[in-house]
Structures are given as C-alpha cells and as structure tokens.
C-alpha cells in the first residue's frame, strides 16, 4: 500500500511529498534494522558460555563443553539452531534493506548487515570463502581433535590464516584465539607440574643411589655407604617414564612465544637425563612381551696412556651369562639382560 501511494504521488508530480515519504520509510526501516540487530546481538550466535575456556582441561572436544552441548550430537543440534536463526533473521533484514536508499544506505549498521547477508549467500552456495561456513566447520570438525598435545601447533596455524572482519570471521577468531590462550595457559601449567612430579620422584628414588648419585651433584665419596646402593631397575623405569612426560611437556612449552627462558642448570640436567634415557632405553622396550637388554661390546685397554702397569696384564676377558670374549679376539657384542652375571677376568704375567 505504501509503495502504491508513493507511485501515485510520483504520477501527480508531488516531489516534496515523495521525498518526505521516502524519509519516513527510511527512518522506519532503520528503526526496524536496529531492533533486528539488537535481537542478533542478544542471541550471542557462536559465542561460548565461557569465552576464556577455563572449563577446558586439554581433552579433545573442547567446544562441546564450551557450548554446553553434552556430546557431538548436541553440538550438531546447536549448530542447526544457530543456522536456522541466522536464516530467518537474514530474510527479514533483506526486506528491510530494500527500503533504504540515499544517505541511510551508507550507515555502518547497514554496511554490517550487507556484509552478513553477502556471507550468508556464500554459505548457501557452500563457497570456501564463507566465514559462516568456516565457523561451522571449525566447531564441528576443526576443533574436535584439538587437545593439549597439539593445540599450540593446530591453533597457531589457524590463527595465521585469519579471514576478513565480518561478524562470523570475528566469531571464528574469538573461538580460536580463546582456545589458543587457554592452550598456552594449560601448557605452562602442565610443563611445570610434570617437571615437579619428575623431580620429586627422581630425588626420592634415584638421586642418592648408584649410578645416579653423581648426576645429582653429590660426589660419590661423600655419600654414606648405606645410601650408595644400586638403583632398583623397576624404579628406574618408572622414573624414566616420568621424564618422558616431562620432556614432552617441555618440548611443547618451548614452542610458545613469551615463555621464560630455561635456566642453565635445568638445561644441563636435561642434557644429562637425555643421555641416560638413550643408554637405558633398550632395557625398557616399548612393545609388551619383549625382553629388555643391552648389547655390550668390550674395548680392552681403550686408553693406554692413562694406564698404570696395564702392560703387565697379558690376558683380558669379559663374560656375560654363558658367553665371553677375549682381548685378542674379533670384537663382538655380548647380550646382557637383567639378572645375568658379568665377570671381567685378567691374568697377570709371571714376574721374571
């Protein structure tokens, strides 16, 4: 009816009345657009209940908890509701925008909704350039396998590919940046906790036992004889597992920007422990059922320059279990497994 009235006024040449009618229509359209924008803002589309993700503890499925979805099916239902809301509101806004022309068409709110509707059209076509499609894919798929072990790499890579500045691009950026900030927080806490746990058990079970007493900084000669007992093999294995966890947490934390530098003492200890781990690794095979052991190759008289009358020993031999090797034989490895006896034999030359 309003459009027919406007057409009739134009036919009558009532330009002033047409201009006043256009102004009134634009004013009404802007008022309705503001109300629709308020509805959209209040709906908090794709905004998690906790934007700092404090409820996320590093497990997979971070956004299931953030959107209070319960499970993946609930997350799908949430997305469907959001998409339906956007579609309905978008169609209503499209009708309002057709009534805006002249100066009103250049207002920021109009530009905001023109961008939203343009992206909604791209979404309907499943265009890869759609920010709305990118949000949907990240919530459903991209975030599903993110956990504490990979969050820094995966989220950091996604942040480097940030899209435009439309509403949905901003929501996607908010989700990814919020998760990344929480990831860094968890990584720092995890790193500290793993090292503290390792240090506590190491100092308690290995630090004052042979051969680790020398790594702990206490000279072996100052350790009481009652303390200088060999470390238990099972306890060594348990401590090395804790070290693996601490080392992995350290490697992840080191990739984070702004992380405080590790002290020289910690770096030195880490280098020593890596060497210990590499030497002892064959004793603790990864596959269940395998027997751990070491292949031992003897090198007799390896440093003659530091010997004291070593040339008076005319025969050297090393026996492990039922196998042995002598100094004048071709070098070969002897297999040692926990519990096998080791015997080093030497025969001195008869005095002349």
Short mmCIF file of C-alpha atoms in Angstrom, two decimals, residues 6-338:
data_model
loop_
_atom_site.label_atom_id
_atom_site.label_comp_id
_atom_site.label_asym_id
_atom_site.label_seq_id
_atom_site.Cartn_x
_atom_site.Cartn_y
_atom_site.Cartn_z
CA UNK A 6 4.43 6.57 -3.48
CA UNK A 7 3.84 5.65 -7.14
CA UNK A 8 0.61 7.70 -7.19
CA UNK A 9 2.40 10.72 -5.71
CA UNK A 10 5.08 10.49 -8.37
CA UNK A 11 2.41 10.36 -11.07
CA UNK A 12 0.88 13.51 -9.59
CA UNK A 13 4.28 15.22 -9.57
CA UNK A 14 4.25 15.69 -5.80
CA UNK A 15 8.01 15.56 -5.43
CA UNK A 16 8.09 17.10 -1.98
CA UNK A 17 5.58 14.59 -0.68
CA UNK A 18 7.57 11.73 -2.26
CA UNK A 19 10.76 12.95 -0.56
CA UNK A 20 9.03 13.21 2.81
CA UNK A 21 7.56 9.74 2.37
CA UNK A 22 10.99 8.31 1.46
CA UNK A 23 12.48 9.91 4.58
CA UNK A 24 9.74 8.45 6.76
CA UNK A 25 10.18 4.99 5.20
CA UNK A 26 13.97 5.12 5.67
CA UNK A 27 13.56 6.23 9.29
CA UNK A 28 11.15 3.36 9.93
CA UNK A 29 13.42 0.87 8.17
CA UNK A 30 16.44 1.97 10.23
CA UNK A 31 14.44 1.62 13.44
CA UNK A 32 13.45 -1.92 12.48
CA UNK A 33 17.02 -2.74 11.45
CA UNK A 34 18.31 -1.57 14.84
CA UNK A 35 15.79 -3.80 16.62
CA UNK A 36 16.79 -6.76 14.47
CA UNK A 37 20.45 -6.08 15.16
CA UNK A 38 19.70 -5.99 18.89
CA UNK A 39 17.98 -9.38 18.58
CA UNK A 40 21.03 -10.75 16.74
CA UNK A 41 23.42 -9.36 19.34
CA UNK A 42 21.36 -10.71 22.23
CA UNK A 43 21.31 -14.17 20.63
CA UNK A 44 25.13 -14.37 21.01
CA UNK A 45 25.47 -16.54 17.93
CA UNK A 46 28.51 -18.86 18.14
CA UNK A 47 29.63 -17.32 21.43
CA UNK A 48 30.61 -19.90 24.09
CA UNK A 49 29.37 -19.57 27.63
CA UNK A 50 32.97 -19.19 28.86
CA UNK A 51 34.99 -17.19 26.37
CA UNK A 52 38.20 -17.81 28.33
CA UNK A 53 37.61 -21.60 28.11
CA UNK A 54 38.55 -22.12 31.76
CA UNK A 55 36.46 -25.29 31.81
CA UNK A 56 38.66 -26.87 29.15
CA UNK A 57 41.34 -29.11 30.68
CA UNK A 58 43.10 -30.10 27.48
CA UNK A 59 40.95 -33.04 26.35
CA UNK A 60 39.53 -33.48 22.86
CA UNK A 61 36.14 -31.93 22.12
CA UNK A 62 36.84 -28.55 23.70
CA UNK A 63 33.83 -26.84 22.13
CA UNK A 64 31.34 -29.48 23.28
CA UNK A 65 31.81 -28.26 26.84
CA UNK A 66 32.14 -24.61 25.80
CA UNK A 67 28.71 -24.64 24.11
CA UNK A 68 27.17 -26.86 26.81
CA UNK A 69 26.27 -29.37 24.09
CA UNK A 70 26.85 -32.52 26.12
CA UNK A 71 28.14 -34.55 23.17
CA UNK A 72 28.78 -34.35 19.42
CA UNK A 73 25.09 -34.89 18.65
CA UNK A 74 24.21 -31.97 20.91
CA UNK A 75 26.81 -29.84 19.14
CA UNK A 76 25.23 -30.66 15.78
CA UNK A 77 21.82 -29.68 17.15
CA UNK A 78 23.22 -26.40 18.48
CA UNK A 79 24.67 -25.53 15.08
CA UNK A 80 21.40 -26.35 13.33
CA UNK A 81 19.54 -23.98 15.68
CA UNK A 82 22.05 -21.21 15.10
CA UNK A 83 21.88 -21.61 11.33
CA UNK A 84 18.07 -21.58 11.35
CA UNK A 85 18.05 -18.40 13.43
CA UNK A 86 20.53 -16.70 11.07
CA UNK A 87 18.49 -17.71 8.01
CA UNK A 88 15.20 -16.40 9.40
CA UNK A 89 16.65 -13.13 10.63
CA UNK A 90 18.60 -12.70 7.39
CA UNK A 91 15.46 -12.90 5.29
CA UNK A 92 13.77 -10.30 7.49
CA UNK A 93 16.73 -7.97 7.21
CA UNK A 94 16.81 -8.37 3.43
CA UNK A 95 13.28 -6.99 3.26
CA UNK A 96 14.23 -4.01 5.41
CA UNK A 97 17.35 -3.17 3.40
CA UNK A 98 15.31 -2.83 0.21
CA UNK A 99 13.60 0.18 1.79
CA UNK A 100 16.87 2.02 2.42
CA UNK A 101 18.38 4.34 -0.12
CA UNK A 102 20.27 7.60 -0.23
CA UNK A 103 22.22 8.66 2.88
CA UNK A 104 20.67 5.92 5.04
CA UNK A 105 22.21 3.21 2.86
CA UNK A 106 25.71 4.36 3.81
CA UNK A 107 25.32 3.98 7.58
CA UNK A 108 27.68 1.50 9.38
CA UNK A 109 24.79 -0.67 10.58
CA UNK A 110 23.57 -1.07 7.00
CA UNK A 111 27.10 -1.98 5.84
CA UNK A 112 27.38 -4.51 8.69
CA UNK A 113 24.23 -6.29 7.60
CA UNK A 114 25.06 -6.11 3.93
CA UNK A 115 28.29 -7.99 4.77
CA UNK A 116 26.38 -10.54 6.86
CA UNK A 117 23.87 -11.16 4.07
CA UNK A 118 26.63 -11.41 1.46
CA UNK A 119 28.36 -14.09 3.54
CA UNK A 120 25.05 -15.85 4.11
CA UNK A 121 24.63 -16.10 0.34
CA UNK A 122 28.14 -17.54 0.05
CA UNK A 123 27.27 -20.03 2.78
CA UNK A 124 24.17 -21.22 0.90
CA UNK A 125 26.43 -21.93 -2.09
CA UNK A 126 28.96 -23.69 0.20
CA UNK A 127 31.62 -21.28 -1.01
CA UNK A 128 35.03 -21.83 0.64
CA UNK A 129 35.23 -18.08 1.11
CA UNK A 130 32.28 -18.05 3.51
CA UNK A 131 33.18 -17.10 7.09
CA UNK A 132 29.94 -18.67 8.31
CA UNK A 133 30.92 -21.96 6.69
CA UNK A 134 34.38 -21.68 8.27
CA UNK A 135 32.84 -21.24 11.75
CA UNK A 136 30.59 -24.24 11.22
CA UNK A 137 33.45 -26.44 10.01
CA UNK A 138 35.72 -25.41 12.86
CA UNK A 139 33.10 -26.11 15.51
CA UNK A 140 32.14 -29.49 14.04
CA UNK A 141 35.45 -30.79 12.69
CA UNK A 142 38.42 -28.48 13.15
CA UNK A 143 38.18 -28.32 16.93
CA UNK A 144 37.18 -31.95 17.51
CA UNK A 145 40.69 -33.43 17.72
CA UNK A 146 42.43 -30.48 19.36
CA UNK A 147 43.95 -31.38 22.71
CA UNK A 148 46.80 -30.25 24.93
CA UNK A 149 49.34 -32.18 22.89
CA UNK A 150 48.60 -30.45 19.58
CA UNK A 151 46.66 -27.29 20.40
CA UNK A 152 49.62 -24.92 20.05
CA UNK A 153 50.50 -26.12 16.55
CA UNK A 154 46.96 -26.52 15.21
CA UNK A 155 45.53 -23.31 16.61
CA UNK A 156 48.66 -21.31 15.82
CA UNK A 157 48.43 -22.39 12.18
CA UNK A 158 44.74 -21.48 12.01
CA UNK A 159 45.33 -18.08 13.60
CA UNK A 160 47.86 -17.32 10.86
CA UNK A 161 45.08 -17.84 8.28
CA UNK A 162 42.65 -15.32 9.72
CA UNK A 163 39.85 -14.33 7.36
CA UNK A 164 38.10 -10.95 6.96
CA UNK A 165 36.48 -8.69 9.53
CA UNK A 166 32.81 -9.66 9.16
CA UNK A 167 30.81 -10.87 12.16
CA UNK A 168 31.35 -14.56 11.53
CA UNK A 169 35.07 -14.12 10.89
CA UNK A 170 35.27 -12.30 14.23
CA UNK A 171 33.42 -15.14 15.97
CA UNK A 172 35.79 -17.69 14.44
CA UNK A 173 38.78 -15.62 15.51
CA UNK A 174 37.34 -15.33 19.02
CA UNK A 175 36.95 -19.11 19.33
CA UNK A 176 40.43 -19.85 18.04
CA UNK A 177 42.22 -17.11 19.97
CA UNK A 178 40.39 -18.03 23.18
CA UNK A 179 41.33 -21.69 22.82
CA UNK A 180 44.93 -20.78 21.98
CA UNK A 181 45.25 -18.57 25.06
CA UNK A 182 43.87 -21.38 27.23
CA UNK A 183 46.18 -23.84 25.46
CA UNK A 184 49.21 -21.73 26.41
CA UNK A 185 47.99 -21.44 29.97
CA UNK A 186 47.50 -25.20 30.25
CA UNK A 187 50.83 -25.88 28.56
CA UNK A 188 52.74 -23.74 31.06
CA UNK A 189 50.94 -25.36 33.98
CA UNK A 190 51.41 -28.85 32.53
CA UNK A 191 55.13 -28.23 31.93
CA UNK A 192 55.70 -27.06 35.49
CA UNK A 193 53.61 -29.84 37.01
CA UNK A 194 55.30 -32.63 35.03
CA UNK A 195 58.79 -31.42 35.93
CA UNK A 196 57.92 -31.00 39.59
CA UNK A 197 56.46 -34.51 39.67
CA UNK A 198 59.53 -35.94 37.95
CA UNK A 199 61.97 -34.06 40.21
CA UNK A 200 60.18 -35.24 43.36
CA UNK A 201 60.25 -38.92 42.37
CA UNK A 202 63.78 -38.75 40.96
CA UNK A 203 65.21 -37.19 44.11
CA UNK A 204 63.34 -39.67 46.29
CA UNK A 205 64.03 -42.91 44.40
CA UNK A 206 67.21 -42.36 42.37
CA UNK A 207 69.06 -39.21 43.40
CA UNK A 208 71.11 -40.85 46.19
CA UNK A 209 71.54 -44.23 44.53
CA UNK A 210 74.16 -45.54 42.15
CA UNK A 211 74.86 -44.65 39.40
CA UNK A 212 72.64 -41.55 39.63
CA UNK A 213 74.28 -40.10 42.71
CA UNK A 214 76.93 -38.44 40.54
CA UNK A 215 74.24 -36.78 38.39
CA UNK A 216 72.65 -35.29 41.49
CA UNK A 217 75.70 -33.17 42.22
CA UNK A 218 76.85 -35.02 45.34
CA UNK A 219 80.34 -36.57 44.97
CA UNK A 220 80.15 -40.34 45.43
CA UNK A 221 82.83 -40.24 48.12
CA UNK A 222 80.64 -38.04 50.34
CA UNK A 223 77.63 -40.32 50.22
CA UNK A 224 77.22 -42.60 53.21
CA UNK A 225 77.81 -46.25 52.39
CA UNK A 226 74.27 -47.09 53.47
CA UNK A 227 72.88 -44.68 50.87
CA UNK A 228 75.13 -45.70 47.97
CA UNK A 229 73.10 -48.73 46.91
CA UNK A 230 72.27 -49.55 43.30
CA UNK A 231 69.03 -48.16 41.97
CA UNK A 232 66.17 -50.63 41.52
CA UNK A 233 65.51 -51.45 37.86
CA UNK A 234 61.74 -51.09 38.14
CA UNK A 235 62.07 -47.76 39.90
CA UNK A 236 64.45 -46.54 37.20
CA UNK A 237 61.88 -47.49 34.56
CA UNK A 238 59.11 -45.68 36.40
CA UNK A 239 61.22 -42.53 36.78
CA UNK A 240 62.23 -42.59 33.11
CA UNK A 241 58.56 -42.70 32.13
CA UNK A 242 58.01 -39.58 34.22
CA UNK A 243 60.99 -37.99 32.50
CA UNK A 244 59.49 -38.78 29.08
CA UNK A 245 56.30 -36.99 30.08
CA UNK A 246 58.22 -34.01 31.47
CA UNK A 247 60.41 -33.85 28.37
CA UNK A 248 57.36 -33.89 26.07
CA UNK A 249 55.73 -31.12 28.12
CA UNK A 250 58.95 -29.13 27.91
CA UNK A 251 59.17 -29.51 24.13
CA UNK A 252 55.60 -28.27 23.77
CA UNK A 253 56.12 -25.33 26.12
CA UNK A 254 59.31 -24.26 24.34
CA UNK A 255 57.30 -23.59 21.17
CA UNK A 256 55.19 -20.99 22.94
CA UNK A 257 56.13 -17.33 22.41
CA UNK A 258 56.93 -15.31 25.51
CA UNK A 259 57.82 -18.33 27.61
CA UNK A 260 60.59 -17.55 30.17
CA UNK A 261 63.98 -18.96 29.21
CA UNK A 262 65.03 -22.18 30.94
CA UNK A 263 67.91 -21.77 33.38
CA UNK A 264 71.37 -23.12 32.53
CA UNK A 265 71.14 -25.65 35.39
CA UNK A 266 67.87 -27.07 34.07
CA UNK A 267 69.26 -27.28 30.53
CA UNK A 268 72.36 -29.11 31.77
CA UNK A 269 70.28 -31.57 33.80
CA UNK A 270 68.03 -32.18 30.80
CA UNK A 271 71.01 -32.97 28.55
CA UNK A 272 72.35 -35.47 31.12
CA UNK A 273 68.97 -37.11 31.54
CA UNK A 274 68.50 -37.46 27.78
CA UNK A 275 71.81 -39.32 27.60
CA UNK A 276 70.75 -41.58 30.47
CA UNK A 277 67.43 -42.24 28.74
CA UNK A 278 69.14 -43.12 25.46
CA UNK A 279 71.52 -45.55 27.18
CA UNK A 280 68.80 -47.23 29.23
CA UNK A 281 66.11 -47.30 26.55
CA UNK A 282 66.91 -50.90 25.40
CA UNK A 283 66.22 -52.11 28.94
CA UNK A 284 62.63 -50.92 28.70
CA UNK A 285 61.22 -52.00 25.31
CA UNK A 286 58.06 -50.27 24.18
CA UNK A 287 56.36 -53.47 22.98
CA UNK A 288 54.82 -55.61 25.66
CA UNK A 289 56.36 -59.09 25.97
CA UNK A 290 59.81 -58.10 24.68
CA UNK A 291 62.77 -58.76 26.96
CA UNK A 292 64.91 -55.73 27.69
CA UNK A 293 68.66 -55.91 27.48
CA UNK A 294 71.88 -54.35 26.27
CA UNK A 295 74.33 -55.40 23.56
CA UNK A 296 77.72 -54.94 25.22
CA UNK A 297 80.90 -54.57 23.17
CA UNK A 298 84.13 -54.62 25.17
CA UNK A 299 87.10 -52.46 24.22
CA UNK A 300 90.11 -53.65 26.22
CA UNK A 301 92.93 -51.24 27.02
CA UNK A 302 91.00 -48.35 25.48
CA UNK A 303 93.33 -45.68 26.94
CA UNK A 304 96.88 -46.98 27.33
CA UNK A 305 98.27 -43.51 28.01
CA UNK A 306 96.40 -43.33 31.30
CA UNK A 307 97.29 -46.88 32.46
CA UNK A 308 99.45 -47.79 35.43
CA UNK A 309 101.31 -51.03 34.60
CA UNK A 310 98.49 -52.23 32.41
CA UNK A 311 101.04 -53.90 30.15
CA UNK A 312 101.65 -56.50 32.87
CA UNK A 313 98.18 -57.94 32.24
CA UNK A 314 98.62 -60.50 29.50
CA UNK A 315 95.03 -61.65 29.16
CA UNK A 316 91.71 -59.90 29.43
CA UNK A 317 88.26 -61.44 29.08
CA UNK A 318 84.67 -60.43 29.63
CA UNK A 319 81.94 -62.96 30.34
CA UNK A 320 78.22 -62.24 30.34
CA UNK A 321 75.93 -65.15 31.09
CA UNK A 322 77.35 -68.08 29.16
CA UNK A 323 79.18 -66.02 26.51
CA UNK A 324 82.62 -64.45 26.68
CA UNK A 325 85.11 -62.50 24.59
CA UNK A 326 88.88 -62.08 24.93
CA UNK A 327 91.10 -59.17 24.09
CA UNK A 328 92.80 -60.95 21.17
CA UNK A 329 89.52 -61.96 19.51
CA UNK A 330 87.50 -60.05 16.93
CA UNK A 331 85.14 -57.63 18.73
CA UNK A 332 81.58 -58.86 19.04
CA UNK A 333 78.57 -57.86 21.12
CA UNK A 334 77.53 -59.87 24.16
CA UNK A 335 73.89 -59.80 25.16
CA UNK A 336 73.16 -58.76 28.72
CA UNK A 337 69.73 -58.98 30.27
CA UNK A 338 68.76 -58.03 33.82
#
